[in-house]
Amino acid sequence: MSDLEVPLRPKRKKGLVDFFVQFRWIFVILVVLPFSCAYYFLIYLGDVRSEMKSFEQRQKEHDENVKKVMKRLKQRNPKKDGLVCTARKPWIAVGMRNVDYKRARHFEVDLSAFRNILEIDKERMIARVEPLVNMGQITRVTVPMNLSLAVVAELDDLTVGGLINGYGIEGSSHIYGLFSDTVVAYEIVLADGRVVRATKDNEYSDLFYAIPWSQGTLGLLVAAEIKLIPIKEYMRLTYTPVVGNLKELAQGYIDSFTPRDCDQDNPEKVPEFVEGMIYSPTEGVFMTGRYASKEEAKKKGNKINNVGWWFKPWFYQHAQTALKKGEFVEYIPTREYYHRHTRCLYWEGKLILPFGDQWWFRFLLGWMMPPKVSLLKATQGEAIRNYYHDLHVIQDMLVPLYKVGDALEWVHQEMEIYPIWLCPHRLFKLPVKTMVYPEPGFEHQHRQGDTPYAQMFTDVGVYYAPGPVLRGELFDGAEAVRKMEKWLIENHSFQPQYAVSELNEKDFWRMFDARLYEHVRRKYGAVGTFMSVYYKSKKGRKTEKEVQEAEQAHLETAYAEVDQPMD
């Protein structure tokens, strides 16, 4: 068997749940889409009402809501009440995990009121926002000002709090890093009810660096100050097809945004946006973008594509046309470009609604897309949920740029999933070692994309049904994820925690560095108040006894190595 040959697998016997999954589209069209549309409209009205208030009124409401959170935390009796978590329902989170930790007894704190944009400071180029502000809401306010967050995650529903406490990326991350790297200050309510403002250079700098990837286990985020950048009305996007084997596709992707002379900070050589899609083991399309003015976009001969219109082809399929017609350039309105994957949920929409990409469906019902992920989760039931865990993959692999080819070959051999999404991001060399960090000594290797202060990584996004499942063959999803996690650990790579994980605690702390995180948990009283990040991310149901035993064990764990000096 050649290196890239996929293993032969026996056929899988189908059951009743396969029938429900196959015809779930009926329920989605009749129930989920109408309710999603109504929900989005109500949220939009709420956002409009918020925007009509003065910044002073929003700040006053914010201060009052923070006081309520502080009061609520101080009411908790550690001897009687469970660990603290938000009152948000388990199915609301965007991602495959169904937030199983909330099935155990817990002490709820309601943060549902924290969904306002508090201030757009054009002088400091800072947006001060509450954690439930989502990407659609913030771009609706900033883009008309020709301003934007430095990193805007593609899906409208993704919230500031989730992108900070978890993980967020976009096509500009090869310049600005992950979403959390663009935050300049956090407003956090600590375990004892105190509210503090953490920045990289004040007395809470250790807390500032520890918050990203901590999953809200250090305190309750109530506001963040995030970097703004100037933008223009359009994105000039170039679609470049590449044909070859997976290693050649990887090199074509690397060459699309990293100069071979390592002049990575030269804006003349590096595009402002980068994205890649691998459609098969031999075909890929890489997109590079630069902001463009309205005057440039409307010049004679230039093509403007309003990809946000409901009847337009899904973006990933539109990009795929470059494989037939060759390289082409078009101009996309900036906000529509930011949210280009929202309507079809990347390509997951094809599985949810098999005919959703057809012209007649787009024209008649495309305006109702996408179905809200939280409603899909809320209505799927335990059997369908387990089916997706076993026979479907939604994972991101954050790998060093020079290992992208190896990652693509691994995904092909073990999962055989296409398309694959590629998005680069910087991983900065910080004053302290955080949960995710560059490879030691990377700055001496002088690889493409790296600079002395940051190593270039890439998100290899693996979202779809594996090839064996589509062919009706046996596939063990849990085992495939375990193999993926093993590969990530061995290759200094990381798995975002929104996804289903099979890691045990020892391997979790082999993948991530615990020292700063554990130091901050102890220093600010999070131990015994908030669940540990591993146990919060752990797959499966959790009883109150399990939660208590895990937290007690966490106090004595050897994995954290808290007594070792931090780098």
Short mmCIF file of N, CA, C and O in Angstrom, two decimals, residues 430-518:
data_model
loop_
_atom_site.label_atom_id
_atom_site.label_comp_id
_atom_site.label_asym_id
_atom_site.label_seq_id
_atom_site.Cartn_x
_atom_site.Cartn_y
_atom_site.Cartn_z
N LEU A 430 5.75 35.27 23.55
CA LEU A 430 5.30 36.19 24.59
C LEU A 430 6.27 36.21 25.77
O LEU A 430 7.12 35.33 25.89
N PRO A 431 6.13 37.19 26.66
CA PRO A 431 7.03 37.25 27.84
C PRO A 431 6.90 36.04 28.76
O PRO A 431 7.82 35.74 29.51
N VAL A 432 5.73 35.37 28.72
CA VAL A 432 5.53 34.16 29.52
C VAL A 432 4.98 33.07 28.60
O VAL A 432 4.41 33.35 27.55
N LYS A 433 5.16 31.82 29.00
CA LYS A 433 4.65 30.71 28.21
C LYS A 433 3.19 30.49 28.56
O LYS A 433 2.84 30.18 29.69
N THR A 434 2.32 30.66 27.58
CA THR A 434 0.89 30.49 27.78
C THR A 434 0.50 29.05 27.42
O THR A 434 1.35 28.21 27.11
N MET A 435 -0.81 28.76 27.42
CA MET A 435 -1.26 27.40 27.13
C MET A 435 -0.82 26.94 25.75
O MET A 435 -0.48 25.77 25.55
N VAL A 436 -0.84 27.82 24.76
CA VAL A 436 -0.32 27.51 23.43
C VAL A 436 0.88 28.42 23.17
O VAL A 436 0.88 29.59 23.54
N TYR A 437 1.89 27.87 22.55
CA TYR A 437 3.15 28.61 22.43
C TYR A 437 3.95 28.08 21.23
O TYR A 437 3.74 26.95 20.79
N PRO A 438 4.85 28.88 20.67
CA PRO A 438 5.65 28.44 19.52
C PRO A 438 6.65 27.34 19.90
O PRO A 438 6.92 27.12 21.08
N GLU A 439 7.19 26.70 18.89
CA GLU A 439 8.23 25.70 19.13
C GLU A 439 9.48 26.39 19.67
O GLU A 439 9.87 27.46 19.19
N PRO A 440 10.13 25.80 20.67
CA PRO A 440 11.38 26.39 21.18
C PRO A 440 12.43 26.49 20.07
O PRO A 440 12.65 25.55 19.32
N GLY A 441 13.05 27.65 19.96
CA GLY A 441 14.11 27.85 18.99
C GLY A 441 13.65 28.06 17.56
O GLY A 441 14.48 28.08 16.64
N PHE A 442 12.35 28.28 17.35
CA PHE A 442 11.85 28.45 15.98
C PHE A 442 12.53 29.62 15.27
O PHE A 442 12.73 29.60 14.05
N GLU A 443 12.89 30.67 16.06
CA GLU A 443 13.42 31.89 15.45
C GLU A 443 14.79 31.68 14.81
O GLU A 443 15.25 32.52 14.02
N HIS A 444 15.44 30.55 15.13
CA HIS A 444 16.76 30.28 14.56
C HIS A 444 16.68 29.44 13.29
O HIS A 444 17.71 29.22 12.63
N GLN A 445 15.47 28.95 12.95
CA GLN A 445 15.33 28.07 11.79
C GLN A 445 15.12 28.83 10.48
O GLN A 445 15.35 28.28 9.40
N HIS A 446 14.65 30.08 10.56
CA HIS A 446 14.45 30.94 9.39
C HIS A 446 13.57 30.25 8.33
O HIS A 446 13.90 30.24 7.14
N ARG A 447 12.46 29.71 8.78
CA ARG A 447 11.53 29.06 7.86
C ARG A 447 10.59 30.10 7.26
O ARG A 447 10.36 31.16 7.83
N GLN A 448 9.99 29.75 6.12
CA GLN A 448 9.01 30.64 5.46
C GLN A 448 7.88 30.98 6.43
O GLN A 448 7.32 30.09 7.08
N GLY A 449 7.57 32.25 6.53
CA GLY A 449 6.46 32.69 7.36
C GLY A 449 6.85 33.11 8.76
O GLY A 449 6.12 33.85 9.42
N ASP A 450 8.00 32.63 9.25
CA ASP A 450 8.41 32.95 10.62
C ASP A 450 9.13 34.29 10.68
O ASP A 450 9.75 34.75 9.72
N THR A 451 9.04 34.93 11.83
CA THR A 451 9.79 36.14 12.14
C THR A 451 10.46 35.92 13.50
O THR A 451 10.14 34.95 14.19
N PRO A 452 11.35 36.80 13.92
CA PRO A 452 11.98 36.60 15.23
C PRO A 452 11.00 36.63 16.40
O PRO A 452 11.29 36.09 17.47
N TYR A 453 9.80 37.21 16.19
CA TYR A 453 8.87 37.36 17.30
C TYR A 453 7.63 36.47 17.19
O TYR A 453 6.79 36.46 18.09
N ALA A 454 7.48 35.71 16.10
CA ALA A 454 6.29 34.87 15.94
C ALA A 454 6.56 33.73 14.98
O ALA A 454 7.23 33.91 13.95
N GLN A 455 6.02 32.56 15.32
CA GLN A 455 6.08 31.42 14.42
C GLN A 455 4.75 31.32 13.67
O GLN A 455 3.69 31.51 14.25
N MET A 456 4.84 31.01 12.37
CA MET A 456 3.62 30.88 11.58
C MET A 456 3.04 29.48 11.72
O MET A 456 3.73 28.48 11.51
N PHE A 457 1.78 29.43 12.10
CA PHE A 457 1.03 28.18 12.18
C PHE A 457 -0.09 28.23 11.14
O PHE A 457 -0.33 29.25 10.51
N THR A 458 -0.79 27.13 10.99
CA THR A 458 -1.96 27.07 10.11
C THR A 458 -3.05 26.25 10.77
O THR A 458 -2.78 25.20 11.36
N ASP A 459 -4.26 26.74 10.66
CA ASP A 459 -5.43 25.96 11.06
C ASP A 459 -5.81 25.06 9.88
O ASP A 459 -6.16 25.53 8.81
N VAL A 460 -5.70 23.76 10.11
CA VAL A 460 -6.17 22.78 9.14
C VAL A 460 -7.57 22.38 9.60
O VAL A 460 -7.74 21.61 10.54
N GLY A 461 -8.60 22.94 8.95
CA GLY A 461 -9.98 22.73 9.36
C GLY A 461 -10.57 21.51 8.69
O GLY A 461 -10.64 21.43 7.47
N VAL A 462 -10.99 20.54 9.52
CA VAL A 462 -11.50 19.26 9.01
C VAL A 462 -12.97 19.16 9.43
O VAL A 462 -13.27 18.82 10.57
N TYR A 463 -13.88 19.47 8.51
CA TYR A 463 -15.30 19.50 8.83
C TYR A 463 -16.08 18.76 7.75
O TYR A 463 -16.22 19.25 6.65
N TYR A 464 -16.59 17.60 8.06
CA TYR A 464 -17.49 16.90 7.13
C TYR A 464 -17.59 15.44 7.55
O TYR A 464 -16.96 15.00 8.52
N ALA A 465 -18.35 14.69 6.78
CA ALA A 465 -18.41 13.24 6.98
C ALA A 465 -17.19 12.61 6.32
O ALA A 465 -16.86 12.93 5.17
N PRO A 466 -16.50 11.72 7.01
CA PRO A 466 -15.31 11.06 6.43
C PRO A 466 -15.68 10.24 5.19
O PRO A 466 -16.81 9.75 5.06
N GLY A 467 -14.71 10.05 4.31
CA GLY A 467 -14.92 9.26 3.11
C GLY A 467 -15.50 7.88 3.39
O GLY A 467 -16.44 7.45 2.70
N PRO A 468 -14.97 7.14 4.38
CA PRO A 468 -15.54 5.82 4.67
C PRO A 468 -17.03 5.87 5.01
O PRO A 468 -17.78 4.99 4.62
N VAL A 469 -17.45 6.90 5.75
CA VAL A 469 -18.87 7.03 6.10
C VAL A 469 -19.71 7.27 4.86
O VAL A 469 -20.78 6.67 4.67
N LEU A 470 -19.24 8.13 3.97
CA LEU A 470 -19.97 8.42 2.74
C LEU A 470 -20.07 7.18 1.84
O LEU A 470 -21.03 7.04 1.08
N ARG A 471 -19.10 6.28 1.95
CA ARG A 471 -19.13 5.04 1.15
C ARG A 471 -19.84 3.90 1.87
O ARG A 471 -19.89 2.78 1.37
N GLY A 472 -20.35 4.16 3.10
CA GLY A 472 -21.06 3.13 3.84
C GLY A 472 -20.14 2.16 4.54
O GLY A 472 -20.55 1.03 4.86
N GLU A 473 -18.89 2.58 4.83
CA GLU A 473 -17.93 1.69 5.48
C GLU A 473 -17.84 1.99 6.97
O GLU A 473 -18.28 3.05 7.44
N LEU A 474 -17.24 1.06 7.70
CA LEU A 474 -17.04 1.26 9.13
C LEU A 474 -16.06 2.40 9.37
O LEU A 474 -15.06 2.55 8.65
N PHE A 475 -16.35 3.19 10.39
CA PHE A 475 -15.45 4.29 10.78
C PHE A 475 -15.61 4.52 12.27
O PHE A 475 -16.74 4.68 12.76
N ASP A 476 -14.52 4.52 12.98
CA ASP A 476 -14.54 4.74 14.43
C ASP A 476 -14.10 6.18 14.69
O ASP A 476 -12.91 6.48 14.72
N GLY A 477 -15.08 7.07 14.89
CA GLY A 477 -14.77 8.48 15.06
C GLY A 477 -13.94 8.77 16.28
O GLY A 477 -13.01 9.59 16.24
N ALA A 478 -14.25 8.11 17.40
CA ALA A 478 -13.50 8.35 18.63
C ALA A 478 -12.04 7.93 18.46
O ALA A 478 -11.12 8.64 18.89
N GLU A 479 -11.80 6.80 17.81
CA GLU A 479 -10.43 6.33 17.60
C GLU A 479 -9.69 7.27 16.65
O GLU A 479 -8.50 7.55 16.84
N ALA A 480 -10.39 7.77 15.62
CA ALA A 480 -9.75 8.70 14.69
C ALA A 480 -9.32 9.98 15.41
O ALA A 480 -8.23 10.52 15.16
N VAL A 481 -10.17 10.48 16.32
CA VAL A 481 -9.82 11.69 17.08
C VAL A 481 -8.65 11.41 18.02
O VAL A 481 -7.75 12.24 18.17
N ARG A 482 -8.63 10.23 18.63
CA ARG A 482 -7.49 9.88 19.50
C ARG A 482 -6.19 9.86 18.70
O ARG A 482 -5.15 10.35 19.17
N LYS A 483 -6.23 9.30 17.51
CA LYS A 483 -5.03 9.28 16.66
C LYS A 483 -4.62 10.69 16.27
O LYS A 483 -3.42 11.02 16.24
N MET A 484 -5.62 11.53 15.97
CA MET A 484 -5.33 12.92 15.60
C MET A 484 -4.66 13.65 16.76
O MET A 484 -3.67 14.36 16.58
N GLU A 485 -5.20 13.47 17.97
CA GLU A 485 -4.64 14.13 19.14
C GLU A 485 -3.22 13.66 19.42
O GLU A 485 -2.35 14.45 19.80
N LYS A 486 -2.97 12.38 19.21
CA LYS A 486 -1.61 11.85 19.37
C LYS A 486 -0.66 12.51 18.36
O LYS A 486 0.47 12.91 18.71
N TRP A 487 -1.13 12.64 17.11
CA TRP A 487 -0.31 13.27 16.09
C TRP A 487 -0.03 14.73 16.45
O TRP A 487 1.09 15.23 16.28
N LEU A 488 -1.04 15.42 16.95
CA LEU A 488 -0.87 16.83 17.32
C LEU A 488 0.17 16.98 18.42
O LEU A 488 1.04 17.85 18.36
N ILE A 489 0.09 16.14 19.44
CA ILE A 489 1.05 16.21 20.55
C ILE A 489 2.46 15.97 20.05
O ILE A 489 3.41 16.67 20.43
N GLU A 490 2.62 14.99 19.17
CA GLU A 490 3.95 14.64 18.67
C GLU A 490 4.52 15.71 17.75
O GLU A 490 5.74 15.75 17.53
N ASN A 491 3.68 16.56 17.21
CA ASN A 491 4.13 17.56 16.24
C ASN A 491 3.97 18.99 16.74
O ASN A 491 3.85 19.93 15.92
N HIS A 492 3.96 19.18 18.05
CA HIS A 492 3.83 20.51 18.66
C HIS A 492 2.68 21.28 18.02
O HIS A 492 2.83 22.40 17.52
N SER A 493 1.53 20.65 18.04
CA SER A 493 0.33 21.25 17.45
C SER A 493 -0.80 21.22 18.47
O SER A 493 -0.68 20.56 19.52
N PHE A 494 -1.89 21.91 18.18
CA PHE A 494 -2.92 22.13 19.19
C PHE A 494 -4.32 21.87 18.63
O PHE A 494 -4.58 22.04 17.44
N GLN A 495 -5.21 21.48 19.54
CA GLN A 495 -6.61 21.21 19.21
C GLN A 495 -7.50 22.20 19.95
O GLN A 495 -7.55 22.20 21.17
N PRO A 496 -8.20 23.08 19.24
CA PRO A 496 -9.14 23.99 19.92
C PRO A 496 -10.19 23.20 20.72
O PRO A 496 -10.66 22.14 20.28
N GLN A 497 -10.56 23.75 21.88
CA GLN A 497 -11.36 22.98 22.82
C GLN A 497 -12.86 23.04 22.57
O GLN A 497 -13.63 22.45 23.31
N TYR A 498 -13.29 23.75 21.52
CA TYR A 498 -14.72 23.73 21.19
C TYR A 498 -15.10 22.35 20.65
O TYR A 498 -16.27 21.97 20.65
N ALA A 499 -14.11 21.61 20.16
CA ALA A 499 -14.37 20.34 19.49
C ALA A 499 -14.45 19.20 20.51
O ALA A 499 -13.99 19.31 21.65
N VAL A 500 -15.00 18.09 20.07
CA VAL A 500 -15.03 16.88 20.90
C VAL A 500 -13.62 16.36 21.06
O VAL A 500 -12.88 16.20 20.09
N SER A 501 -13.23 16.12 22.30
CA SER A 501 -11.87 15.66 22.59
C SER A 501 -11.91 14.32 23.30
O SER A 501 -12.79 14.04 24.10
N GLU A 502 -10.93 13.48 22.98
CA GLU A 502 -10.77 12.19 23.65
C GLU A 502 -9.56 12.19 24.58
O GLU A 502 -9.18 11.15 25.11
N LEU A 503 -8.96 13.34 24.82
CA LEU A 503 -7.74 13.42 25.62
C LEU A 503 -8.01 13.07 27.09
O LEU A 503 -9.00 13.52 27.67
N ASN A 504 -7.11 12.28 27.68
CA ASN A 504 -7.12 12.17 29.13
C ASN A 504 -6.36 13.35 29.71
O ASN A 504 -5.75 14.13 28.98
N GLU A 505 -6.39 13.50 31.03
CA GLU A 505 -5.82 14.71 31.63
C GLU A 505 -4.32 14.81 31.41
O GLU A 505 -3.79 15.89 31.16
N LYS A 506 -3.63 13.66 31.47
CA LYS A 506 -2.18 13.69 31.28
C LYS A 506 -1.83 14.17 29.88
O LYS A 506 -0.94 15.02 29.70
N ASP A 507 -2.52 13.64 28.87
CA ASP A 507 -2.23 14.04 27.49
C ASP A 507 -2.70 15.47 27.21
O ASP A 507 -2.10 16.16 26.38
N PHE A 508 -3.77 15.90 27.88
CA PHE A 508 -4.22 17.28 27.71
C PHE A 508 -3.09 18.24 28.09
O PHE A 508 -2.81 19.19 27.38
N TRP A 509 -2.42 17.95 29.20
CA TRP A 509 -1.34 18.83 29.64
C TRP A 509 -0.02 18.53 28.97
O TRP A 509 0.96 19.24 29.16
N ARG A 510 0.03 17.50 28.14
CA ARG A 510 1.17 17.33 27.23
C ARG A 510 0.98 18.22 26.01
O ARG A 510 1.95 18.74 25.47
N MET A 511 -0.28 18.38 25.59
CA MET A 511 -0.56 19.25 24.44
C MET A 511 -0.43 20.72 24.84
O MET A 511 0.15 21.52 24.09
N PHE A 512 -0.98 21.09 25.99
CA PHE A 512 -0.99 22.48 26.44
C PHE A 512 -0.05 22.66 27.61
O PHE A 512 0.20 21.72 28.37
N ASP A 513 0.46 23.88 27.79
CA ASP A 513 1.31 24.16 28.94
C ASP A 513 0.45 24.69 30.09
O ASP A 513 -0.34 25.63 29.91
N ALA A 514 0.61 24.10 31.27
CA ALA A 514 -0.28 24.39 32.39
C ALA A 514 0.28 25.38 33.40
O ALA A 514 -0.47 25.86 34.26
N ARG A 515 1.56 25.70 33.34
CA ARG A 515 2.19 26.39 34.46
C ARG A 515 1.60 27.77 34.74
O ARG A 515 1.24 28.09 35.87
N LEU A 516 1.49 28.62 33.73
CA LEU A 516 0.89 29.94 33.96
C LEU A 516 -0.56 29.80 34.35
O LEU A 516 -1.04 30.47 35.28
N TYR A 517 -1.28 28.94 33.67
CA TYR A 517 -2.71 28.73 33.95
C TYR A 517 -2.92 28.32 35.41
O TYR A 517 -3.77 28.88 36.11
N GLU A 518 -2.15 27.34 35.88
CA GLU A 518 -2.31 26.87 37.26
C GLU A 518 -1.90 27.93 38.27
O GLU A 518 -2.53 28.10 39.32
#
